[in-house]
Amino acid sequence: EKAVVSGVTYSRDEAKITLRKVPDRPGVAASIFGPLADSAINVDMIVQNISPDTKSTDMTFTVGRSDLDRTVQVLESHREDLGFSDLVAEEGVVKVSVIGVGMRSHTGVAQQMFQALASKGINIQVITTSEIKISVLIDEAYLELALRSLHTVYGLDVT
Amino acid sequence: EKAVVSGVTYSRDEAKITLRKVPDRPGVAASIFGPLADSAINVDMIVQNISPDTKSTDMTFTVGRSDLDRTVQVLESHREDLGFSDLVAEEGVVKVSVIGVGMRSHTGVAQQMFQALASKGINIQVITTSEIKISVLIDEAYLELALRSLHTVYGLDVT
Ligand SMILES: C[C@@H](O)[C@H](N)C(=O)O
Ligand SMILES: C[C@@H](O)[C@H](N)C(=O)O
């Protein structure tokens, strides 16, 4: 599995927005991203987990830091029809990704990534995956430590 | 933005596992995927959102349907040290993805995808993204309807 990881990347330009308890019914996700698309706000990560009670769930996404205030304004102005209970906006996070083109399975690569972060006491706030990539959001204060630890674990140390 | 989407793909071989309320502290994610890697269980999607209370959060991931029972056994046998409150295992879901190589932003493409699903009354259970892809989990009964709707919305209709 070690040979599978081809690189580690990161993005500092991430601000995290979480809409708590959006109704879990068809159309809600579209109603959140419609106004953002209309305002030409670029969204990067989108993460939603299954609803814990079949009624509502949390929706998290990231925007560029310079778009954070505008994003909050757009969402607050649509608060009535979106129906979220709270909006949590936070800078100070970075996205760190592990790229593995041959990853048939994420298990081993993910475990190594999570272990490398855990060994430095770095808490994982958000996780998303695609077939060739595992991305996490962590506190920006830990970026350099995370990158060094991941490079070591995957044998990618640069001279 | 329309020109950006190059395809729609899907995977039927997905079984969803959710560990409710895992402790939100460094090392927990590694302790979940360690035993799965040791059991050579292939994991596909991994989705975790931020903790609603800074104490615990839900962790969802998918495995091949033939691995579902074994996965549940492995996790139940580690229930003590993993500390989750519940384990929810479910077949009957499919992954549908929209691929866009030039996607600088997910906003417009995501909104169209979510709207195409909403227009057919299809509820989105889970969402994850990478730079070139947006994936959702939906009820398998809606697969054909979802694919047709997405092909139409992105002008990918096949003859
Ligand atoms: C929460 C949101 O994703 C909702 N389930 C929808 O389909 O739009
Ligand atoms: C929940 C889990 O991701 C935890 N925050 C960790 O870092 O392992």
GROMACS .gro file of C-alpha atoms and ligand atoms in nm:
model
  334
    1GLU     CA    1   0.000   0.000   0.000
    2LYS     CA    2   0.296   0.230   0.066
    3ALA     CA    3   0.387   0.253  -0.298
    4VAL     CA    4   0.042   0.390  -0.374
    5VAL     CA    5   0.076   0.738  -0.228
    6SER     CA    6   0.222   0.978  -0.481
    7GLY     CA    7   0.201   1.304  -0.293
    8VAL     CA    8   0.075   1.523  -0.013
    9THR     CA    9  -0.085   1.861  -0.090
   10TYR     CA   10  -0.249   2.137   0.110
   11SER     CA   11  -0.454   2.453   0.078
   12ARG     CA   12  -0.441   2.739   0.325
   13ASP     CA   13  -0.715   2.937   0.156
   14GLU     CA   14  -1.004   2.758   0.326
   15ALA     CA   15  -1.272   2.902   0.551
   16LYS     CA   16  -1.521   2.653   0.694
   17ILE     CA   17  -1.898   2.710   0.711
   18THR     CA   18  -2.132   2.469   0.886
   19LEU     CA   19  -2.510   2.493   0.865
   20ARG     CA   20  -2.645   2.300   1.160
   21LYS     CA   21  -2.964   2.099   1.133
   22VAL     CA   22  -3.074   2.165   0.777
   23PRO     CA   23  -3.394   1.972   0.696
   24ASP     CA   24  -3.310   1.632   0.546
   25ARG     CA   25  -3.545   1.630   0.249
   26PRO     CA   26  -3.504   1.661  -0.128
   27GLY     CA   27  -3.428   2.014  -0.249
   28VAL     CA   28  -3.254   2.145   0.060
   29ALA     CA   29  -2.897   2.104  -0.069
   30ALA     CA   30  -2.997   2.276  -0.396
   31SER     CA   31  -3.151   2.566  -0.203
   32ILE     CA   32  -2.824   2.619  -0.013
   33PHE     CA   33  -2.593   2.624  -0.316
   34GLY     CA   34  -2.830   2.813  -0.546
   35PRO     CA   35  -2.785   3.153  -0.375
   36LEU     CA   36  -2.410   3.092  -0.347
   37ALA     CA   37  -2.385   3.018  -0.721
   38ASP     CA   38  -2.593   3.329  -0.793
   39SER     CA   39  -2.346   3.533  -0.587
   40ALA     CA   40  -2.052   3.378  -0.774
   41ILE     CA   41  -1.905   3.239  -0.453
   42ASN     CA   42  -1.656   2.958  -0.519
   43VAL     CA   43  -1.709   2.657  -0.295
   44ASP     CA   44  -1.435   2.394  -0.251
   45MET     CA   45  -1.516   2.104  -0.014
   46ILE     CA   46  -1.874   1.997   0.056
   47VAL     CA   47  -1.934   1.744   0.333
   48GLN     CA   48  -2.263   1.604   0.456
   49ASN     CA   49  -2.313   1.294   0.667
   50ILE     CA   50  -2.637   1.097   0.708
   51SER     CA   51  -2.900   1.246   0.933
   52PRO     CA   52  -2.889   1.118   1.293
   53ASP     CA   53  -3.268   1.143   1.327
   54THR     CA   54  -3.399   1.131   0.964
   55LYS     CA   55  -3.523   1.489   1.018
   56SER     CA   56  -3.214   1.710   0.984
   57THR     CA   57  -2.838   1.696   0.934
   58ASP     CA   58  -2.536   1.930   0.925
   59MET     CA   59  -2.389   2.065   0.599
   60THR     CA   60  -2.027   2.182   0.596
   61PHE     CA   61  -1.844   2.345   0.307
   62THR     CA   62  -1.538   2.561   0.251
   63VAL     CA   63  -1.489   2.886   0.062
   64GLY     CA   64  -1.185   3.105   0.003
   65ARG     CA   65  -1.108   3.321   0.304
   66SER     CA   66  -1.183   3.643   0.117
   67ASP     CA   67  -1.536   3.511   0.045
   68LEU     CA   68  -1.623   3.421   0.404
   69ASP     CA   69  -1.807   3.741   0.504
   70ARG     CA   70  -2.006   3.755   0.182
   71THR     CA   71  -2.101   3.388   0.216
   72VAL     CA   72  -2.230   3.441   0.569
   73GLN     CA   73  -2.435   3.741   0.452
   74VAL     CA   74  -2.593   3.546   0.165
   75LEU     CA   75  -2.683   3.252   0.388
   76GLU     CA   76  -2.817   3.466   0.672
   77SER     CA   77  -3.038   3.652   0.424
   78HIS     CA   78  -3.189   3.316   0.320
   79ARG     CA   79  -3.214   3.181   0.674
   80GLU     CA   80  -3.597   3.170   0.665
   81ASP     CA   81  -3.626   2.938   0.365
   82LEU     CA   82  -3.313   2.732   0.439
   83GLY     CA   83  -3.428   2.642   0.790
   84PHE     CA   84  -3.087   2.581   0.954
   85SER     CA   85  -3.065   2.613   1.333
   86ASP     CA   86  -2.715   2.768   1.345
   87LEU     CA   87  -2.444   2.894   1.114
   88VAL     CA   88  -2.086   2.837   1.227
   89ALA     CA   89  -1.815   3.017   1.027
   90GLU     CA   90  -1.449   2.964   1.099
   91GLU     CA   91  -1.116   3.058   0.947
   92GLY     CA   92  -0.800   2.909   1.085
   93VAL     CA   93  -0.835   2.573   0.909
   94VAL     CA   94  -0.630   2.419   0.629
   95LYS     CA   95  -0.702   2.132   0.394
   96VAL     CA   96  -0.438   1.857   0.379
   97SER     CA   97  -0.470   1.584   0.116
   98VAL     CA   98  -0.297   1.256   0.043
   99ILE     CA   99  -0.297   1.156  -0.324
  100GLY     CA  100  -0.273   0.795  -0.437
  101VAL     CA  101  -0.343   0.714  -0.793
  102GLY     CA  102  -0.353   0.337  -0.750
  103MET     CA  103  -0.562   0.339  -0.433
  104ARG     CA  104  -0.798   0.045  -0.478
  105SER     CA  105  -0.890   0.084  -0.116
  106HIS     CA  106  -0.854   0.372   0.124
  107THR     CA  107  -0.820   0.161   0.436
  108GLY     CA  108  -0.444   0.126   0.472
  109VAL     CA  109  -0.358   0.467   0.330
  110ALA     CA  110  -0.625   0.633   0.545
  111GLN     CA  111  -0.511   0.454   0.858
  112GLN     CA  112  -0.152   0.568   0.798
  113MET     CA  113  -0.264   0.925   0.736
  114PHE     CA  114  -0.483   0.936   1.045
  115GLN     CA  115  -0.212   0.771   1.255
  116ALA     CA  116   0.052   1.019   1.133
  117LEU     CA  117  -0.171   1.306   1.243
  118ALA     CA  118  -0.268   1.140   1.570
  119SER     CA  119   0.098   1.079   1.658
  120LYS     CA  120   0.149   1.458   1.660
  121GLY     CA  121  -0.170   1.523   1.856
  122ILE     CA  122  -0.347   1.674   1.553
  123ASN     CA  123  -0.725   1.651   1.565
  124ILE     CA  124  -0.910   1.576   1.239
  125GLN     CA  125  -1.210   1.808   1.201
  126VAL     CA  126  -1.351   1.690   0.866
  127ILE     CA  127  -1.276   1.399   0.629
  128THR     CA  128  -1.372   1.353   0.263
  129THR     CA  129  -1.244   1.110   0.002
  130SER     CA  130  -1.251   1.049  -0.368
  131GLU     CA  131  -1.110   0.747  -0.552
  132ILE     CA  132  -0.760   0.890  -0.560
  133LYS     CA  133  -0.750   1.129  -0.268
  134ILE     CA  134  -0.814   1.158   0.106
  135SER     CA  135  -0.861   1.513   0.239
  136VAL     CA  136  -0.891   1.637   0.596
  137LEU     CA  137  -0.945   1.977   0.758
  138ILE     CA  138  -0.719   2.051   1.053
  139ASP     CA  139  -0.627   2.356   1.262
  140GLU     CA  140  -0.391   2.574   1.054
  141ALA     CA  141  -0.142   2.590   1.342
  142TYR     CA  142  -0.057   2.225   1.273
  143LEU     CA  143   0.002   2.253   0.898
  144GLU     CA  144   0.383   2.224   0.890
  145LEU     CA  145   0.382   1.949   1.153
  146ALA     CA  146   0.117   1.756   0.956
  147LEU     CA  147   0.304   1.784   0.627
  148ARG     CA  148   0.634   1.671   0.780
  149SER     CA  149   0.469   1.379   0.956
  150LEU     CA  150   0.286   1.268   0.640
  151HIS     CA  151   0.595   1.296   0.423
  152THR     CA  152   0.781   1.075   0.666
  153VAL     CA  153   0.509   0.813   0.700
  154TYR     CA  154   0.474   0.775   0.324
  155GLY     CA  155   0.844   0.789   0.257
  156LEU     CA  156   0.810   1.107   0.056
  157ASP     CA  157   1.076   1.299   0.245
  158VAL     CA  158   1.217   1.575   0.032
  159THR     CA  159   1.577   1.668   0.071
  160GLU     CA  160  -2.002   2.615  -1.594
  161LYS     CA  161  -2.200   2.368  -1.805
  162ALA     CA  162  -1.905   2.281  -2.025
  163VAL     CA  163  -1.714   2.170  -1.717
  164VAL     CA  164  -1.893   1.844  -1.646
  165SER     CA  165  -1.741   1.560  -1.843
  166GLY     CA  166  -1.935   1.265  -1.709
  167VAL     CA  167  -2.161   1.098  -1.458
  168THR     CA  168  -2.060   0.769  -1.294
  169TYR     CA  169  -2.202   0.539  -1.032
  170SER     CA  170  -2.123   0.240  -0.812
  171ARG     CA  171  -2.380  -0.010  -0.691
  172ASP     CA  172  -2.136  -0.205  -0.478
  173GLU     CA  173  -2.163   0.021  -0.175
  174ALA     CA  174  -2.276  -0.066   0.177
  175LYS     CA  175  -2.286   0.222   0.424
  176ILE     CA  176  -2.160   0.202   0.783
  177THR     CA  177  -2.207   0.485   1.032
  178LEU     CA  178  -2.041   0.492   1.372
  179ARG     CA  179  -2.239   0.736   1.582
  180LYS     CA  180  -2.073   0.960   1.835
  181VAL     CA  181  -1.710   0.856   1.811
  182PRO     CA  182  -1.492   1.064   2.048
  183ASP     CA  183  -1.359   1.371   1.868
  184ARG     CA  184  -0.993   1.355   1.972
  185PRO     CA  185  -0.667   1.270   1.795
  186GLY     CA  186  -0.617   0.899   1.727
  187VAL     CA  187  -0.981   0.795   1.702
  188ALA     CA  188  -0.998   0.785   1.322
  189ALA     CA  189  -0.677   0.580   1.312
  190SER     CA  190  -0.818   0.335   1.567
  191ILE     CA  191  -1.125   0.278   1.347
  192PHE     CA  192  -0.940   0.211   1.022
  193GLY     CA  193  -0.652   0.015   1.177
  194PRO     CA  194  -0.857  -0.300   1.247
  195LEU     CA  195  -1.025  -0.273   0.905
  196ALA     CA  196  -0.686  -0.250   0.731
  197ASP     CA  197  -0.565  -0.550   0.936
  198SER     CA  198  -0.870  -0.744   0.816
  199ALA     CA  199  -0.800  -0.644   0.455
  200ILE     CA  200  -1.140  -0.477   0.424
  201ASN     CA  201  -1.151  -0.233   0.132
  202VAL     CA  202  -1.308   0.100   0.224
  203ASP     CA  203  -1.431   0.341  -0.046
  204MET     CA  204  -1.591   0.668   0.077
  205ILE     CA  205  -1.504   0.814   0.416
  206VAL     CA  206  -1.713   1.107   0.542
  207GLN     CA  207  -1.682   1.292   0.871
  208ASN     CA  208  -1.829   1.631   0.956
  209ILE     CA  209  -1.722   1.860   1.241
  210SER     CA  210  -1.838   1.766   1.586
  211PRO     CA  211  -2.161   1.940   1.694
  212ASP     CA  212  -2.046   1.957   2.056
  213THR     CA  213  -1.660   1.929   2.038
  214LYS     CA  214  -1.694   1.596   2.221
  215SER     CA  215  -1.806   1.344   1.956
  216THR     CA  216  -1.904   1.318   1.591
  217ASP     CA  217  -2.036   1.059   1.343
  218MET     CA  218  -1.807   0.869   1.102
  219THR     CA  219  -1.957   0.719   0.787
  220PHE     CA  220  -1.778   0.503   0.532
  221THR     CA  221  -1.866   0.255   0.260
  222VAL     CA  222  -1.741  -0.096   0.187
  223GLY     CA  223  -1.827  -0.349  -0.082
  224ARG     CA  224  -2.153  -0.527  -0.010
  225SER     CA  225  -1.980  -0.862   0.031
  226ASP     CA  226  -1.765  -0.711   0.310
  227LEU     CA  227  -2.052  -0.565   0.513
  228ASP     CA  228  -2.100  -0.850   0.763
  229ARG     CA  229  -1.728  -0.891   0.825
  230THR     CA  230  -1.689  -0.514   0.874
  231VAL     CA  231  -1.968  -0.506   1.133
  232GLN     CA  232  -1.807  -0.800   1.318
  233VAL     CA  233  -1.464  -0.633   1.327
  234LEU     CA  234  -1.607  -0.304   1.453
  235GLU     CA  235  -1.834  -0.466   1.713
  236SER     CA  236  -1.537  -0.661   1.848
  237HIS     CA  237  -1.352  -0.330   1.899
  238ARG     CA  238  -1.655  -0.148   2.038
  239GLU     CA  239  -1.495  -0.105   2.384
  240ASP     CA  240  -1.189   0.086   2.266
  241LEU     CA  241  -1.358   0.271   1.979
  242GLY     CA  242  -1.627   0.419   2.203
  243PHE     CA  243  -1.904   0.470   1.946
  244SER     CA  244  -2.262   0.489   2.073
  245ASP     CA  245  -2.425   0.305   1.779
  246LEU     CA  246  -2.331   0.126   1.460
  247VAL     CA  247  -2.571   0.165   1.168
  248ALA     CA  248  -2.510  -0.065   0.870
  249GLU     CA  249  -2.714  -0.035   0.554
  250GLU     CA  250  -2.713  -0.177   0.204
  251GLY     CA  251  -2.951  -0.041  -0.054
  252VAL     CA  252  -2.745   0.270  -0.132
  253VAL     CA  253  -2.556   0.366  -0.447
  254LYS     CA  254  -2.288   0.623  -0.510
  255VAL     CA  255  -2.351   0.870  -0.794
  256SER     CA  256  -2.073   1.105  -0.900
  257VAL     CA  257  -2.043   1.404  -1.132
  258ILE     CA  258  -1.698   1.452  -1.284
  259GLY     CA  259  -1.570   1.790  -1.399
  260VAL     CA  260  -1.208   1.827  -1.477
  261GLY     CA  261  -1.210   2.205  -1.506
  262MET     CA  262  -1.421   2.266  -1.195
  263ARG     CA  263  -1.260   2.567  -1.034
  264SER     CA  264  -1.557   2.589  -0.808
  265HIS     CA  265  -1.819   2.336  -0.709
  266THR     CA  266  -2.096   2.583  -0.654
  267GLY     CA  267  -2.276   2.589  -0.989
  268VAL     CA  268  -2.210   2.225  -1.075
  269ALA     CA  269  -2.319   2.115  -0.727
  270GLN     CA  270  -2.633   2.324  -0.736
  271GLN     CA  271  -2.731   2.172  -1.073
  272MET     CA  272  -2.661   1.820  -0.945
  273PHE     CA  273  -2.860   1.871  -0.627
  274GLN     CA  274  -3.143   2.039  -0.817
  275ALA     CA  275  -3.158   1.754  -1.072
  276LEU     CA  276  -3.196   1.505  -0.788
  277ALA     CA  277  -3.444   1.722  -0.597
  278SER     CA  278  -3.662   1.761  -0.906
  279LYS     CA  279  -3.717   1.384  -0.901
  280GLY     CA  280  -3.778   1.375  -0.526
  281ILE     CA  281  -3.445   1.199  -0.458
  282ASN     CA  282  -3.304   1.258  -0.110
  283ILE     CA  283  -2.928   1.304  -0.074
  284GLN     CA  284  -2.797   1.097   0.218
  285VAL     CA  285  -2.423   1.181   0.204
  286ILE     CA  286  -2.211   1.429   0.006
  287THR     CA  287  -1.833   1.433  -0.049
  288THR     CA  288  -1.623   1.627  -0.299
  289SER     CA  289  -1.275   1.638  -0.442
  290GLU     CA  290  -1.133   1.896  -0.682
  291ILE     CA  291  -1.276   1.721  -0.987
  292LYS     CA  292  -1.568   1.527  -0.851
  293ILE     CA  293  -1.890   1.555  -0.647
  294SER     CA  294  -2.026   1.226  -0.506
  295VAL     CA  295  -2.353   1.156  -0.327
  296LEU     CA  296  -2.511   0.847  -0.171
  297ILE     CA  297  -2.876   0.794  -0.256
  298ASP     CA  298  -3.130   0.513  -0.221
  299GLU     CA  299  -3.052   0.250  -0.484
  300ALA     CA  300  -3.415   0.250  -0.602
  301TYR     CA  301  -3.353   0.593  -0.755
  302LEU     CA  302  -3.035   0.510  -0.948
  303GLU     CA  303  -3.174   0.502  -1.303
  304LEU     CA  304  -3.388   0.809  -1.242
  305ALA     CA  305  -3.089   0.997  -1.098
  306LEU     CA  306  -2.862   0.908  -1.391
  307ARG     CA  307  -3.122   1.011  -1.649
  308SER     CA  308  -3.189   1.337  -1.471
  309LEU     CA  309  -2.821   1.420  -1.438
  310HIS     CA  310  -2.744   1.336  -1.801
  311THR     CA  311  -3.020   1.570  -1.909
  312VAL     CA  312  -2.920   1.858  -1.683
  313TYR     CA  313  -2.559   1.849  -1.797
  314GLY     CA  314  -2.644   1.790  -2.162
  315LEU     CA  315  -2.474   1.452  -2.162
  316ASP     CA  316  -2.768   1.265  -2.308
  317VAL     CA  317  -2.652   0.951  -2.476
  318THR     CA  318  -2.835   0.825  -2.782
  319LIG     C1  319  -2.961   1.766   0.352
  319LIG     C2  320  -2.984   1.760   0.205
  319LIG     O1  321  -2.878   1.697   0.138
  319LIG     C3  322  -3.111   1.690   0.165
  319LIG     N1  323  -3.110   1.552   0.207
  319LIG     C4  324  -3.127   1.703   0.015
  319LIG     O2  325  -3.147   1.606  -0.051
  319LIG     O3  326  -3.119   1.808  -0.038
  320LIG     C1  327  -1.330   1.182   1.491
  320LIG     C2  328  -1.185   1.168   1.458
  320LIG     O1  329  -1.163   1.212   1.328
  320LIG     C3  330  -1.091   1.244   1.550
  320LIG     N1  331  -1.119   1.386   1.545
  320LIG     C4  332  -0.949   1.214   1.509
  320LIG     O2  333  -0.874   1.301   1.489
  320LIG     O3  334  -0.914   1.101   1.495
   0.00000   0.00000   0.00000
